[in-house]
Coordinates of C-alpha atoms and ligand atoms in Angstrom, one line a residue:
M14 CA 8.6 -1.2 -22.2
N15 CA 6.6 -3.7 -24.2
T16 CA 2.9 -3.9 -23.4
V17 CA 1.0 -7.0 -24.5
T18 CA -2.8 -7.3 -24.3
S19 CA -3.8 -10.8 -23.3
D20 CA -5.8 -11.6 -26.4
D21 CA -3.2 -10.3 -28.9
R22 CA -2.8 -13.8 -30.4
N23 CA -5.2 -16.7 -30.4
E24 CA -3.7 -20.1 -30.1
D25 CA -5.4 -22.7 -28.0
A26 CA -2.0 -23.8 -26.6
R27 CA -1.6 -20.6 -24.6
P28 CA -2.5 -20.9 -20.9
L29 CA -5.9 -19.6 -19.6
I30 CA -5.6 -17.0 -16.9
A31 CA -8.2 -15.0 -15.0
C32 CA -7.9 -11.3 -14.3
H33 CA -7.7 -10.5 -10.6
E34 CA -9.6 -7.2 -11.1
C35 CA -12.4 -8.1 -13.4
D36 CA -12.4 -11.9 -13.2
L37 CA -12.5 -12.3 -17.0
M38 CA -10.8 -15.5 -18.3
Q39 CA -8.5 -15.0 -21.2
R40 CA -5.6 -16.7 -23.0
E41 CA -2.2 -15.4 -22.1
G42 CA -0.1 -13.7 -24.8
F43 CA 3.7 -14.1 -25.0
V44 CA 5.5 -11.6 -22.7
P45 CA 9.0 -10.7 -23.6
P46 CA 11.5 -10.1 -20.7
G47 CA 10.7 -6.6 -19.2
G48 CA 7.3 -6.7 -20.8
T49 CA 3.9 -6.2 -19.2
L50 CA 0.7 -8.3 -19.7
R51 CA -2.5 -6.4 -19.4
C52 CA -6.1 -7.5 -19.2
C53 CA -8.0 -7.2 -22.5
R54 CA -11.1 -5.8 -20.7
C55 CA -10.1 -3.7 -17.7
R56 CA -6.5 -3.0 -18.6
A57 CA -5.2 -4.2 -15.2
V58 CA -1.6 -5.4 -15.1
L59 CA -1.8 -9.2 -15.1
Y60 CA 1.9 -9.9 -15.1
R61 CA 5.2 -8.0 -15.4
R62 CA 8.1 -10.2 -16.6
R63 CA 11.4 -9.3 -15.0
G64 CA 14.7 -10.1 -16.9
R65 CA 17.3 -10.9 -14.2
G66 CA 15.0 -9.7 -11.4
F67 CA 15.8 -12.5 -9.0
E68 CA 19.4 -11.6 -8.2
R69 CA 18.7 -7.9 -8.3
A70 CA 15.7 -8.1 -5.9
L71 CA 17.8 -10.2 -3.5
A72 CA 20.7 -7.7 -3.6
F73 CA 18.4 -4.8 -3.0
A74 CA 16.7 -6.5 -0.1
L75 CA 20.0 -7.4 1.6
A76 CA 21.2 -3.8 1.3
A77 CA 17.8 -2.7 2.7
C78 CA 18.3 -4.9 5.8
V79 CA 21.6 -3.1 6.6
L80 CA 20.1 0.4 5.9
W81 CA 17.2 -0.5 8.2
L82 CA 19.6 -1.1 11.0
I83 CA 21.4 2.2 10.4
S84 CA 18.1 4.1 10.0
N85 CA 16.9 2.9 13.4
A86 CA 20.2 3.1 15.4
F87 CA 21.1 6.7 14.6
P88 CA 19.2 10.0 15.1
I89 CA 17.1 11.3 12.1
V90 CA 17.1 15.0 12.9
G91 CA 18.2 17.3 15.8
L92 CA 17.5 20.8 16.9
A93 CA 20.2 23.1 18.2
V94 CA 18.9 25.5 20.8
N95 CA 21.2 27.7 23.0
G96 CA 24.1 25.3 22.3
D97 CA 22.1 22.2 23.3
L98 CA 21.4 19.6 20.7
V99 CA 18.2 17.7 21.0
E100 CA 18.1 14.7 18.7
T101 CA 15.5 12.0 18.0
T102 CA 15.6 8.5 16.5
L103 CA 12.5 7.0 14.9
I104 CA 11.8 4.8 17.9
G105 CA 12.5 7.8 20.1
A106 CA 9.6 9.7 18.4
V107 CA 7.3 6.7 19.0
R108 CA 8.3 6.6 22.7
V109 CA 7.5 10.3 23.3
L110 CA 4.1 9.8 21.7
Y111 CA 3.5 6.7 23.9
R112 CA 4.6 8.5 27.0
D113 CA 2.1 11.4 26.3
G114 CA -0.7 8.9 26.2
M115 CA -1.0 8.9 22.4
W116 CA -0.5 5.1 22.1
P117 CA -2.8 4.5 19.1
L118 CA -0.6 7.0 17.2
A119 CA 2.6 5.6 18.6
G120 CA 1.4 2.1 17.5
L121 CA 0.5 3.3 14.0
I122 CA 3.8 5.0 13.5
F123 CA 5.8 2.0 14.8
V124 CA 4.0 -0.5 12.5
T125 CA 4.1 1.6 9.3
T126 CA 7.7 3.0 9.6
I127 CA 9.7 0.5 11.6
L128 CA 8.0 -3.0 11.7
M129 CA 6.6 -3.2 8.1
P130 CA 9.7 -2.0 6.3
A131 CA 11.8 -4.5 8.3
L132 CA 9.4 -7.3 7.3
Q133 CA 9.5 -6.1 3.7
A134 CA 13.3 -6.5 3.5
L135 CA 13.5 -9.7 5.6
G136 CA 10.6 -11.4 3.9
T137 CA 12.2 -10.8 0.4
V138 CA 15.6 -12.2 1.7
W139 CA 13.8 -15.1 3.3
L140 CA 12.1 -16.1 0.1
L141 CA 14.9 -15.4 -2.4
L142 CA 18.1 -16.3 -0.6
P143 CA 17.3 -20.0 -0.3
L144 CA 16.2 -20.0 -4.0
Y145 CA 19.5 -18.4 -5.0
L146 CA 21.3 -21.2 -3.2
N147 CA 19.0 -23.7 -4.9
R148 CA 17.0 -24.6 -1.8
R149 CA 13.3 -24.3 -1.0
P150 CA 12.4 -21.5 1.4
W151 CA 10.8 -22.7 4.6
R152 CA 7.1 -21.8 5.0
A153 CA 7.2 -19.8 1.7
D154 CA 3.4 -19.6 1.8
A155 CA 3.1 -17.8 5.1
V156 CA 6.1 -15.5 4.4
F157 CA 4.7 -14.6 1.0
R158 CA 1.4 -13.5 2.5
L159 CA 3.2 -11.6 5.2
L160 CA 5.3 -9.8 2.6
R161 CA 2.1 -8.7 0.8
V162 CA 0.8 -7.2 4.0
A163 CA 4.1 -5.5 4.7
R164 CA 4.1 -3.9 1.2
N165 CA 0.7 -2.5 1.8
W166 CA 1.4 -1.0 5.2
G167 CA 5.1 -0.1 5.0
M168 CA 5.2 3.6 4.3
T169 CA 8.9 4.6 4.1
E170 CA 8.3 7.0 1.2
V171 CA 5.5 8.9 3.0
L172 CA 7.7 9.1 6.1
M173 CA 10.5 10.7 4.0
L174 CA 8.1 13.4 2.7
G175 CA 6.9 13.9 6.3
L176 CA 10.4 14.4 7.5
L177 CA 11.0 17.0 4.8
V178 CA 7.9 19.0 5.9
A179 CA 8.9 18.7 9.6
V180 CA 12.5 19.9 8.9
V181 CA 11.1 23.0 7.1
K182 CA 8.7 23.7 10.0
L183 CA 11.5 23.3 12.6
A184 CA 13.9 25.5 10.6
H185 CA 11.6 28.4 11.7
I186 CA 12.1 27.6 15.4
A187 CA 15.8 26.7 15.6
S188 CA 18.7 25.5 13.5
V189 CA 18.1 21.9 12.3
V190 CA 20.8 19.3 12.3
T191 CA 20.2 16.4 10.0
G192 CA 21.3 13.0 11.3
P193 CA 22.8 10.0 9.5
A194 CA 19.4 8.1 9.7
L195 CA 17.8 10.7 7.5
W196 CA 20.0 9.8 4.6
S197 CA 19.9 6.1 5.2
L198 CA 16.1 6.3 5.3
A199 CA 16.1 7.9 1.9
A200 CA 18.3 5.1 0.6
L201 CA 16.1 2.5 2.3
M202 CA 13.1 3.9 0.6
L203 CA 14.7 3.6 -2.8
L204 CA 16.0 0.1 -2.2
L205 CA 12.6 -1.2 -0.9
V206 CA 10.9 0.2 -4.1
A207 CA 13.6 -1.3 -6.3
A208 CA 13.4 -4.7 -4.5
S209 CA 9.7 -4.9 -4.8
S210 CA 9.6 -3.9 -8.5
A211 CA 12.4 -6.4 -9.4
F212 CA 10.6 -9.2 -7.5
D213 CA 8.9 -11.5 -10.1
E214 CA 6.4 -13.4 -8.0
R215 CA 5.4 -15.8 -10.8
A216 CA 9.0 -16.7 -11.4
M217 CA 9.5 -17.4 -7.7
W218 CA 6.5 -19.8 -7.5
M219 CA 7.8 -21.5 -10.7
R220 CA 11.1 -22.1 -9.0
I221 CA 9.6 -23.3 -5.8
E222 CA 7.1 -25.6 -7.4
G223 CA 9.2 -26.7 -10.4
S224 CA 6.4 -26.3 -13.0
P225 CA 3.7 -23.6 -13.8
R226 CA 0.3 -24.2 -12.3
G227 CA -2.6 -23.1 -14.5
M228 CA -6.4 -23.5 -14.6
P229 CA -7.8 -26.9 -14.0
A230 CA -7.7 -28.9 -17.2
D231 CA -11.5 -29.1 -17.8
T232 CA -12.1 -25.3 -17.6
P233 CA -14.6 -24.0 -20.2
L234 CA -13.3 -21.7 -22.9
A235 CA -12.2 -18.1 -22.3
G236 CA -14.5 -15.1 -22.6
R237 CA -16.4 -15.8 -19.4
T238 CA -15.7 -14.9 -15.8
A239 CA -13.8 -17.2 -13.6
A240 CA -16.6 -17.1 -11.0
A241 CA -19.1 -18.3 -13.7
S242 CA -16.9 -21.3 -14.3
G243 CA -16.6 -22.0 -10.5
I244 CA -13.0 -20.9 -10.5
C245 CA -11.5 -18.9 -7.5
V246 CA -8.6 -16.7 -8.1
C247 CA -6.3 -16.2 -5.1
H248 CA -6.1 -12.5 -4.0
D249 CA -2.5 -13.0 -2.9
C250 CA -0.6 -15.3 -5.4
G251 CA -3.1 -15.3 -8.3
L252 CA -3.4 -19.1 -8.5
S253 CA -6.8 -20.3 -9.9
T254 CA -8.5 -23.1 -8.0
R255 CA -11.9 -24.8 -8.5
G256 CA -14.2 -23.6 -5.7
T257 CA -17.9 -23.4 -5.0
L258 CA -20.1 -20.4 -4.1
H259 CA -20.9 -21.7 -0.6
H260 CA -17.5 -22.9 0.3
D261 CA -16.2 -20.4 2.9
H262 CA -13.2 -22.4 4.2
L263 CA -11.4 -23.0 1.0
L264 CA -7.6 -22.2 1.3
C265 CA -5.3 -21.5 -1.6
P266 CA -3.3 -24.7 -2.2
R267 CA -0.2 -22.6 -3.0
C268 CA 0.0 -19.7 -0.5
G269 CA -2.7 -20.7 2.0
A270 CA -4.8 -17.5 1.7
R271 CA -8.5 -17.8 2.1
L272 CA -10.3 -18.2 -1.2
H273 CA -13.7 -16.8 -2.3
L274 CA -15.3 -16.2 -5.6
R275 CA -16.0 -12.6 -4.3
K276 CA -14.8 -11.1 -1.1
P277 CA -17.6 -11.9 1.5
A278 CA -19.9 -9.1 2.4
S279 CA -17.6 -6.7 0.4
L280 CA -20.1 -3.9 0.0
S281 CA -21.4 -3.9 3.6
R282 CA -17.9 -3.9 5.0
T283 CA -16.8 -1.2 2.6
W284 CA -19.8 1.0 3.7
A285 CA -19.1 0.4 7.4
Y286 CA -15.5 1.5 7.1
L287 CA -16.4 4.4 4.9
I288 CA -19.2 5.8 7.2
A289 CA -16.9 5.5 10.2
A290 CA -14.1 7.4 8.3
A291 CA -16.6 10.1 7.2
I292 CA -17.7 10.6 10.8
L293 CA -14.2 10.9 12.1
Y294 CA -13.1 13.2 9.2
V295 CA -15.1 16.0 11.0
P296 CA -13.3 16.0 14.4
A297 CA -10.0 15.3 12.5
N298 CA -10.4 18.7 10.8
L299 CA -12.1 20.7 13.5
L300 CA -10.1 19.7 16.7
P301 CA -6.5 20.7 17.3
V302 CA -4.0 18.3 15.8
M303 CA -1.1 19.9 17.8
N304 CA -0.9 21.9 21.0
T305 CA 2.1 24.2 21.4
S306 CA 2.8 25.8 24.8
S307 CA 5.6 28.3 25.1
L308 CA 6.7 31.3 27.2
F309 CA 4.4 33.4 25.0
G310 CA 1.3 31.3 25.7
A311 CA -0.5 28.3 24.3
Q312 CA -1.5 27.7 20.7
K313 CA -3.7 25.1 19.2
D314 CA -3.2 24.1 15.6
T315 CA -5.7 22.3 13.3
I316 CA -4.6 20.7 10.1
M317 CA -5.8 23.7 8.1
S318 CA -4.0 26.2 10.3
G319 CA -0.8 24.2 9.8
V320 CA -1.2 24.5 6.1
A321 CA -1.9 28.3 6.4
Y322 CA 1.3 28.6 8.6
L323 CA 3.4 26.9 5.9
W324 CA 1.8 29.1 3.2
H325 CA 2.5 32.4 5.1
S326 CA 6.0 31.4 6.0
G327 CA 6.8 31.2 2.3
S328 CA 7.0 27.4 2.0
W329 CA 4.0 27.3 -0.4
P330 CA 5.1 24.1 -2.3
L331 CA 5.0 22.3 1.0
A332 CA 1.7 24.0 2.0
I333 CA 0.2 22.6 -1.2
I334 CA 1.6 19.1 -0.6
V335 CA 0.2 19.0 2.9
F336 CA -3.1 20.4 1.8
I337 CA -3.5 17.7 -0.9
A338 CA -2.2 14.9 1.3
S339 CA -4.1 15.7 4.5
I340 CA -7.3 17.4 3.4
A341 CA -8.0 16.8 -0.2
V342 CA -6.9 13.1 -0.5
P343 CA -8.9 11.7 2.5
M344 CA -12.1 13.6 1.3
L345 CA -11.7 12.6 -2.3
K346 CA -11.0 9.0 -1.2
I347 CA -14.1 8.8 0.8
L348 CA -16.2 10.2 -2.1
A349 CA -14.5 7.9 -4.7
I350 CA -14.9 4.7 -2.7
G351 CA -18.5 5.8 -1.9
Y352 CA -19.1 6.2 -5.6
L353 CA -17.6 2.8 -6.5
A354 CA -19.6 1.1 -3.7
A355 CA -22.9 2.9 -4.7
T356 CA -22.6 2.1 -8.4
A357 CA -21.8 -1.6 -7.5
N358 CA -24.9 -1.6 -5.2
L359 CA -27.0 -0.2 -8.1
R360 CA -25.4 -2.7 -10.5
M361 CA -24.4 0.0 -12.9
T362 CA -23.2 -1.3 -16.2
Q363 CA -21.8 1.9 -17.8
R364 CA -18.3 3.4 -17.4
S365 CA -16.7 0.3 -16.0
V366 CA -13.3 1.2 -17.4
Q367 CA -13.3 4.6 -15.7
R368 CA -14.5 3.1 -12.4
A369 CA -11.7 0.6 -12.6
R370 CA -9.3 3.4 -13.1
I371 CA -10.7 5.3 -10.1
Y372 CA -10.2 2.2 -8.0
R373 CA -6.6 1.9 -9.0
I374 CA -5.9 5.6 -8.3
V375 CA -7.5 5.3 -4.8
E376 CA -5.3 2.3 -4.0
L377 CA -2.2 4.2 -5.2
V378 CA -2.7 7.6 -3.4
G379 CA -4.5 6.7 -0.2
R380 CA -1.3 6.0 1.8
W381 CA 0.0 9.6 1.3
S382 CA -2.5 10.9 3.8
M383 CA -0.3 9.6 6.6
L384 CA 2.0 12.5 5.9
D385 CA 0.7 14.8 8.6
I386 CA 0.9 12.0 11.2
Y387 CA 4.6 11.7 10.6
V388 CA 5.2 15.5 10.7
I389 CA 3.4 15.7 14.1
A390 CA 5.5 12.8 15.4
V391 CA 8.8 14.4 14.6
L392 CA 7.7 17.8 15.9
V393 CA 6.4 16.3 19.2
A394 CA 9.6 14.3 19.7
L395 CA 11.9 17.3 19.1
V396 CA 10.2 20.3 20.6
Q397 CA 10.4 19.2 24.3
F398 CA 12.1 22.2 26.0
S399 CA 9.9 22.2 29.1
A400 CA 10.7 25.8 30.0
M401 CA 10.6 27.4 26.5
A402 CA 8.3 25.4 24.3
T403 CA 6.6 22.0 24.2
I404 CA 4.6 20.5 21.4
E405 CA 2.0 17.8 22.1
A406 CA -0.2 15.8 19.7
G407 CA -3.8 16.9 19.9
P408 CA -7.0 14.7 19.9
A409 CA -7.5 15.3 16.1
A410 CA -4.2 13.5 15.4
I411 CA -5.8 10.2 16.6
A412 CA -9.0 10.9 14.7
F413 CA -7.0 11.7 11.6
G414 CA -4.9 8.5 11.9
A415 CA -8.1 6.6 12.2
V416 CA -9.5 8.2 9.0
V417 CA -6.4 7.1 7.1
V418 CA -6.5 3.6 8.4
L419 CA -10.3 3.2 7.9
T420 CA -10.2 4.5 4.3
M421 CA -7.4 2.0 3.6
F422 CA -9.5 -0.8 5.1
A423 CA -12.5 0.4 3.0
A424 CA -10.4 0.2 -0.2
M425 CA -9.2 -3.2 0.7
S426 CA -12.7 -4.5 1.5
F427 CA -14.0 -3.4 -1.9
D428 CA -13.9 -6.2 -4.4
P429 CA -13.0 -4.6 -7.8
R430 CA -14.7 -7.5 -9.6
L431 CA -18.0 -6.1 -8.5
I432 CA -17.5 -3.2 -11.0
W433 CA -17.6 -5.7 -13.8
D434 CA -20.1 -8.2 -12.6
S435 CA -23.0 -6.3 -14.2
A436 CA -21.1 -5.4 -17.3
P437 CA -22.0 -7.4 -20.4
P438 CA -19.6 -10.3 -20.9
R439 CA -17.0 -9.7 -23.6
E440 CA -16.3 -12.6 -25.9
E441 CA -12.7 -13.3 -26.8
R442 CA -11.9 -12.0 -30.3
P443 CA -12.0 -14.8 -32.9
Ligands
ZN12 ZN1 -9.5 -7.4 -16.1
ZN13 ZN1 -2.6 -18.1 -3.2

């Protein structure tokens, strides 16, 4: 893949763009099809140009719609006990949790594994099918923003890993029968990833609007930040618009997202979410996450004892994965966001590149903590043999789900441009 830095060449004819992560204005280099444009200061990806991405993204999304239907209509896994087969669908697992009074957990699982993947596939089709037929998509602005939310909160890939862990755990209890939805979910996961990586957002806006929209014509030269020139960069579509510091109600003229020079009260909101997550991290690890009652008595499992169980039963690769996803990642995420927020509070000027890298890693790995929530959901839905054994979700499961959601909110509230605001400005190379 070709990687281009945005100040590789210097011709005044090249359009000015602002980096969404560090806010530096720079002149855009030529990007060949399949190439990537990176920020010359923070190395954030500014633009990936897709060759024939349009048709491919549409085809992947249409196939994903069909697979979503299959994934939700058929059972995922079943347990064969004494000749009886107990099976569960995805919505069946949600229903069992809801019935047991675990509605926050049921809601979280419904949104991240059923609703958001559907919106991901439908939103892509909604935007790209009319364009393919040379028409304008209706309400492209709202659907585009919805698609961005759906990509953040759709977690099909984490669900797949959760199902794998659950199947291994269940194999110790009874014989596991895989259902058709397990395979279609795996294919759905791949198609959603393929559709979103083939989706060229800039090319889509070009086709909707007919011409590229750049910076306002009288923008001062590059090498300064957009905020210093009174330019707001849209968090969603990347469009640059002239704004003022005190204008709170400015909307992006292209996608309708709220615009601000910096996210309002970014650091105080980040700290609030972070402190709440750190407090809930304690009960999430100390209280039982799962209650098992059987003929041989009742057993309460914490997250750590679940890891120990996997380790002793010989599934040590899964034990390591669950340990990393459920115990290490949430704790490291709280520490990493705390470090980013504290250094931004102190207006630290050093190590900006490393801090920007930490921010990107936090955004990338945070979602994997949902793993244990999905494992619990599948176990609870399947192990419901009232006489022999029943598994219920424990109070720690809700606390743990809240930690995952709160740390995701904390990462979303943090404005990465604060990392660079105290850094010395970098002049564009002559
Ligand atoms: Zn940058
Ligand atoms: Zn926008």
